[in-house]
Coordinates of C-alpha atoms and ligand atoms in Angstrom, one line a residue:
X1 CA -212.9 85.1 -49.6
X2 CA -212.8 82.8 -52.5
X3 CA -215.9 81.9 -54.5
X4 CA -215.9 78.2 -53.1
X5 CA -219.2 76.4 -52.8
X6 CA -218.7 73.3 -50.7
X7 CA -221.9 71.2 -51.9
X8 CA -221.5 68.3 -49.3
X9 CA -221.2 68.9 -45.7
X10 CA -222.4 66.9 -42.8
X11 CA -223.8 68.2 -39.6
X12 CA -222.6 65.9 -36.9
X13 CA -225.0 66.9 -34.3
X14 CA -227.9 69.5 -33.8
X15 CA -225.4 71.6 -31.4
X16 CA -223.5 74.0 -33.8
X17 CA -224.8 77.4 -34.1
X18 CA -225.2 79.4 -37.4
X19 CA -222.4 81.6 -36.1
X20 CA -220.1 78.7 -35.3
X21 CA -220.8 77.3 -38.8
X22 CA -220.1 80.5 -40.5
X23 CA -216.9 81.3 -38.5
X24 CA -215.5 77.8 -39.6
X25 CA -216.4 78.8 -43.2
X26 CA -214.8 81.8 -43.1
X27 CA -211.6 80.2 -41.6
X28 CA -211.7 77.7 -44.5
X29 CA -212.2 80.3 -47.2
X30 CA -215.7 78.8 -48.1
X31 CA -218.6 81.2 -49.1
X32 CA -221.3 78.8 -49.4
X33 CA -222.0 75.2 -48.2
X34 CA -224.9 72.7 -48.6
X35 CA -225.6 71.4 -44.9
X36 CA -227.0 67.9 -44.8
X37 CA -229.3 67.3 -41.8
X38 CA -227.8 64.6 -39.4
X39 CA -229.9 61.6 -38.9
X40 CA -227.9 60.7 -35.7
X41 CA -226.5 62.7 -32.7
X42 CA -223.2 62.1 -31.2
X43 CA -225.2 60.4 -28.3
X44 CA -226.8 58.0 -31.1
X45 CA -223.4 57.1 -32.4
X46 CA -222.2 55.8 -29.1
X47 CA -225.5 54.1 -28.8
X48 CA -225.1 52.5 -32.2
X49 CA -221.4 51.4 -31.4
X50 CA -222.8 49.3 -28.5
X51 CA -225.3 47.5 -30.8
X52 CA -225.0 43.8 -32.1
X53 CA -224.0 43.7 -35.8
X54 CA -227.6 42.8 -36.8
X55 CA -229.0 45.6 -34.7
X56 CA -226.6 48.0 -36.2
X57 CA -227.8 47.4 -39.8
X58 CA -231.3 48.5 -39.3
X59 CA -230.2 51.2 -37.0
X60 CA -230.0 54.0 -39.4
X61 CA -233.5 53.4 -40.5
X62 CA -234.8 53.6 -36.8
X63 CA -232.6 56.7 -36.0
X64 CA -234.1 58.5 -39.1
X65 CA -237.6 57.7 -37.7
X66 CA -236.6 59.0 -34.3
X67 CA -234.6 62.2 -35.4
X68 CA -235.7 63.0 -38.9
X69 CA -238.2 65.7 -38.3
X70 CA -236.1 67.4 -35.6
X71 CA -233.1 67.4 -37.9
X72 CA -234.8 68.7 -40.9
X73 CA -236.3 71.4 -38.8
X74 CA -232.9 72.2 -37.2
X75 CA -231.1 72.4 -40.6
X76 CA -233.8 74.7 -41.9
X77 CA -233.6 76.9 -39.1
X78 CA -229.8 77.3 -39.1
X79 CA -229.7 78.0 -42.6
X80 CA -232.5 80.6 -42.3
X81 CA -230.2 82.5 -40.1
X82 CA -227.5 82.7 -42.7
X83 CA -229.3 82.5 -46.0
X84 CA -226.5 83.9 -48.1
X85 CA -224.1 81.1 -46.7
X86 CA -226.0 77.8 -45.8
X87 CA -228.1 75.9 -48.2
X88 CA -230.1 73.1 -46.0
X89 CA -230.5 69.6 -47.4
X90 CA -233.0 67.4 -45.8
X91 CA -232.4 63.8 -44.9
X92 CA -235.3 61.4 -45.7
X93 CA -235.3 57.5 -45.8
X94 CA -236.0 56.8 -49.4
X95 CA -238.3 53.9 -49.0
X96 CA -240.3 55.2 -46.0
X97 CA -243.9 55.5 -47.1
X98 CA -244.2 58.8 -45.0
X99 CA -240.8 60.1 -46.9
X100 CA -242.8 62.1 -49.7
X101 CA -244.8 63.9 -47.0
X102 CA -241.8 64.7 -44.8
X103 CA -239.9 66.0 -47.7
X104 CA -242.7 68.2 -48.6
X105 CA -242.9 69.5 -45.0
X106 CA -239.1 70.0 -44.9
X107 CA -239.2 72.0 -48.2
X108 CA -241.9 74.2 -46.6
X109 CA -239.8 74.8 -43.6
X110 CA -237.0 75.9 -45.9
X111 CA -234.9 72.9 -47.0
X112 CA -233.6 73.3 -50.5
X113 CA -232.4 69.9 -51.4
X114 CA -232.4 66.2 -50.2
X115 CA -229.7 63.8 -49.4
X116 CA -230.4 60.3 -49.9
X117 CA -228.6 57.1 -48.9
X118 CA -229.6 53.5 -50.1
X119 CA -230.1 51.4 -47.0
X120 CA -230.3 47.8 -48.3
X121 CA -232.1 48.7 -51.5
X122 CA -231.1 49.8 -55.1
X123 CA -232.1 53.4 -56.1
X124 CA -234.3 52.0 -58.7
X125 CA -236.3 49.9 -56.0
X126 CA -240.0 50.8 -56.6
X127 CA -240.4 51.8 -53.1
X128 CA -238.3 55.0 -53.9
X129 CA -240.4 56.1 -56.7
X130 CA -243.0 58.2 -54.8
X131 CA -240.2 60.2 -53.1
X132 CA -238.6 60.8 -56.5
X133 CA -242.0 61.7 -57.8
X134 CA -242.3 64.2 -54.9
X135 CA -238.9 65.7 -55.5
X136 CA -239.6 66.3 -59.1
X137 CA -242.9 67.8 -58.3
X138 CA -241.2 70.2 -55.8
X139 CA -238.2 71.0 -58.0
X140 CA -235.9 69.7 -55.2
X141 CA -232.6 68.4 -56.2
X142 CA -231.3 65.1 -54.7
X143 CA -227.7 64.5 -53.6
X144 CA -227.2 60.8 -53.6
X145 CA -224.4 58.8 -51.8
X146 CA -222.6 57.0 -54.6
X147 CA -219.5 54.5 -54.6
X148 CA -217.8 52.5 -52.1
X149 CA -218.4 53.2 -48.2
X150 CA -221.9 51.7 -48.5
X151 CA -224.5 50.8 -46.0
X152 CA -222.6 47.9 -44.3
X153 CA -224.5 45.5 -46.5
X154 CA -223.4 45.9 -50.1
X155 CA -221.8 48.9 -51.7
X156 CA -223.2 47.9 -55.0
X157 CA -226.5 49.5 -53.9
X158 CA -224.6 52.8 -54.7
X159 CA -223.0 52.0 -58.1
X160 CA -223.5 54.9 -60.5
X161 CA -225.3 53.2 -63.2
X162 CA -228.0 52.0 -60.9
X163 CA -229.2 55.6 -60.8
X164 CA -230.2 55.7 -64.4
X165 CA -233.8 55.3 -63.1
X166 CA -233.9 58.9 -62.4
X167 CA -234.2 59.7 -66.1
X168 CA -238.0 58.6 -65.7
X169 CA -238.5 62.0 -63.9
X170 CA -236.9 64.7 -66.3
X171 CA -237.5 67.3 -64.0
X172 CA -235.5 65.8 -61.4
X173 CA -232.0 66.9 -60.9
X174 CA -229.5 64.8 -59.1
X175 CA -225.8 64.6 -57.9
X176 CA -223.9 61.5 -57.4
X177 CA -221.2 61.9 -54.8
X178 CA -217.6 61.0 -54.6
X179 CA -217.4 60.7 -58.4
X180 CA -218.7 57.3 -57.5
X181 CA -215.3 56.0 -56.5
X182 CA -214.0 53.2 -57.4
X183 CA -216.8 53.1 -60.3
X184 CA -215.5 56.5 -61.7
X185 CA -215.6 55.5 -65.3
X186 CA -219.1 54.1 -64.7
X187 CA -220.0 57.5 -63.2
X188 CA -218.6 59.6 -66.0
X189 CA -220.6 57.2 -68.4
X190 CA -223.8 57.6 -66.6
X191 CA -223.5 61.4 -66.1
X192 CA -222.4 61.6 -69.8
X193 CA -225.6 60.2 -71.0
X194 CA -226.9 63.7 -70.9
X195 CA -224.4 64.6 -73.5
X196 CA -226.3 62.6 -76.2
X197 CA -229.7 64.1 -75.5
X198 CA -228.5 67.7 -74.2
X199 CA -230.5 67.1 -71.1
X200 CA -228.1 66.9 -68.2
X201 CA -230.0 65.4 -65.0
X202 CA -227.2 63.6 -63.5
X203 CA -224.2 65.7 -62.0
X204 CA -221.3 64.5 -60.0
X205 CA -219.5 65.8 -57.1
X206 CA -215.7 65.5 -56.6
X207 CA -215.9 64.8 -52.7
X208 CA -213.1 62.6 -51.8
X209 CA -213.5 58.9 -51.2
X210 CA -210.8 58.3 -53.8
X211 CA -207.0 58.6 -52.8
X212 CA -205.5 61.6 -54.4
X213 CA -203.7 59.8 -57.3
X214 CA -207.0 58.1 -58.0
X215 CA -208.9 61.4 -58.0
X216 CA -206.5 63.2 -60.3
X217 CA -206.8 60.4 -62.9
X218 CA -210.7 60.2 -62.6
X219 CA -211.0 64.1 -62.8
X220 CA -209.0 64.4 -65.9
X221 CA -211.1 61.8 -67.6
X222 CA -214.1 63.8 -66.2
X223 CA -212.7 67.2 -67.3
X224 CA -212.0 65.9 -70.8
X225 CA -215.3 64.1 -71.4
X226 CA -218.1 65.9 -69.6
X227 CA -219.7 69.2 -70.3
X228 CA -218.3 72.0 -68.1
X229 CA -221.5 72.5 -66.2
X230 CA -222.1 68.9 -64.6
X231 CA -219.2 69.0 -61.9
X232 CA -219.5 70.2 -58.5
X233 CA -217.1 70.8 -55.7
X234 CA -217.7 69.3 -52.2
X235 CA -215.6 68.0 -49.3
X236 CA -217.9 65.5 -47.4
X237 CA -216.6 67.4 -44.4
X238 CA -218.1 68.4 -41.1
X239 CA -219.8 71.8 -40.4
X240 CA -216.9 72.8 -38.2
X241 CA -213.2 72.1 -38.6
X242 CA -210.2 72.2 -40.9
X243 CA -210.8 69.2 -43.1
X244 CA -212.5 71.5 -45.6
X245 CA -209.2 73.6 -46.1
X246 CA -207.3 70.3 -46.7
X247 CA -209.7 69.3 -49.6
X248 CA -209.5 72.6 -51.1
X249 CA -205.8 72.5 -51.1
X250 CA -205.8 68.9 -52.8
X251 CA -208.3 70.3 -55.3
X252 CA -206.1 73.2 -56.2
X253 CA -203.3 70.8 -56.6
X254 CA -205.2 68.6 -59.0
X255 CA -206.4 71.7 -61.0
X256 CA -202.8 73.0 -61.3
X257 CA -201.3 69.6 -62.2
X258 CA -204.1 69.2 -65.0
X259 CA -203.7 72.9 -66.2
X260 CA -207.3 73.6 -65.7
X261 CA -208.2 77.1 -66.8
X262 CA -209.4 79.6 -64.4
X263 CA -212.9 79.7 -65.9
X264 CA -213.3 76.1 -65.7
X265 CA -212.1 76.1 -62.1
X266 CA -214.7 78.8 -61.3
X267 CA -217.5 76.8 -62.7
X268 CA -216.7 73.7 -60.5
X269 CA -215.8 75.6 -57.5
X270 CA -218.8 78.1 -57.7
X271 CA -221.0 78.7 -60.6
X272 CA -222.4 75.0 -61.3
X273 CA -223.5 74.7 -57.8
X274 CA -225.2 78.1 -57.9
X275 CA -227.0 77.1 -61.0
X276 CA -227.9 73.6 -59.7
X277 CA -229.5 75.1 -56.4
X278 CA -230.9 78.0 -58.2
X279 CA -228.9 80.6 -56.4
X280 CA -228.2 83.9 -58.2
Ligands
ZN301 ZN1 -221.3 62.4 -47.4

């Protein structure tokens, strides 16, 4: 099996067993994955599809309230059954006043990271600060959605430069997903701020979003400009299925095309994620 750490995988329901998940990982040649707690079940998806547009916009927030605890507990339990394969990421509503307490509860239950998605607010919104404070205190890394594919209101809530606020908590380690496509130059510049003071807080994951040609161009710039330890591999796939294998094939293709040496590939596919999540 290859040393591949897929740092961005979404659980679609609370139904898969840890054995099912690991079987799919084996088939896809993936050694480790970060699995994100789902805020909605398959039944919820059908329910949301029948809602009015206005109701749909607030549905995620309500679903989180309804499902959050159970989803965080489920992900922690599944990961505890395969501790050498699955890293569980909790899902918390960043502006929920109960969010910091839920994060602490989820971390005590076994979650090792946090996935956040801005729902109608910017990441520098003051209502998010208590959660950042708590994540910094607990040493819990945050994976932020970033780039287009927003919250159905405005994708600009997820532009990379908006995340500069995290530098107010120097202990906080974060990843911006999708190379923040289409704002990839802005993502590289935001991440690259750490080049100047030597303190890298903002990492980037290479999960698709961008079409392949665009990804190749953006990754070339990222490889040339950024230090070796800030890029993480991820697929944004589901816990079961062969989409993962396709993204790995595409990433191998880009690495080959850009003549990226083996040691740098190893860092991006494996070592950087191990360092980021404190896995030895
Ligand atoms: Zn995602």
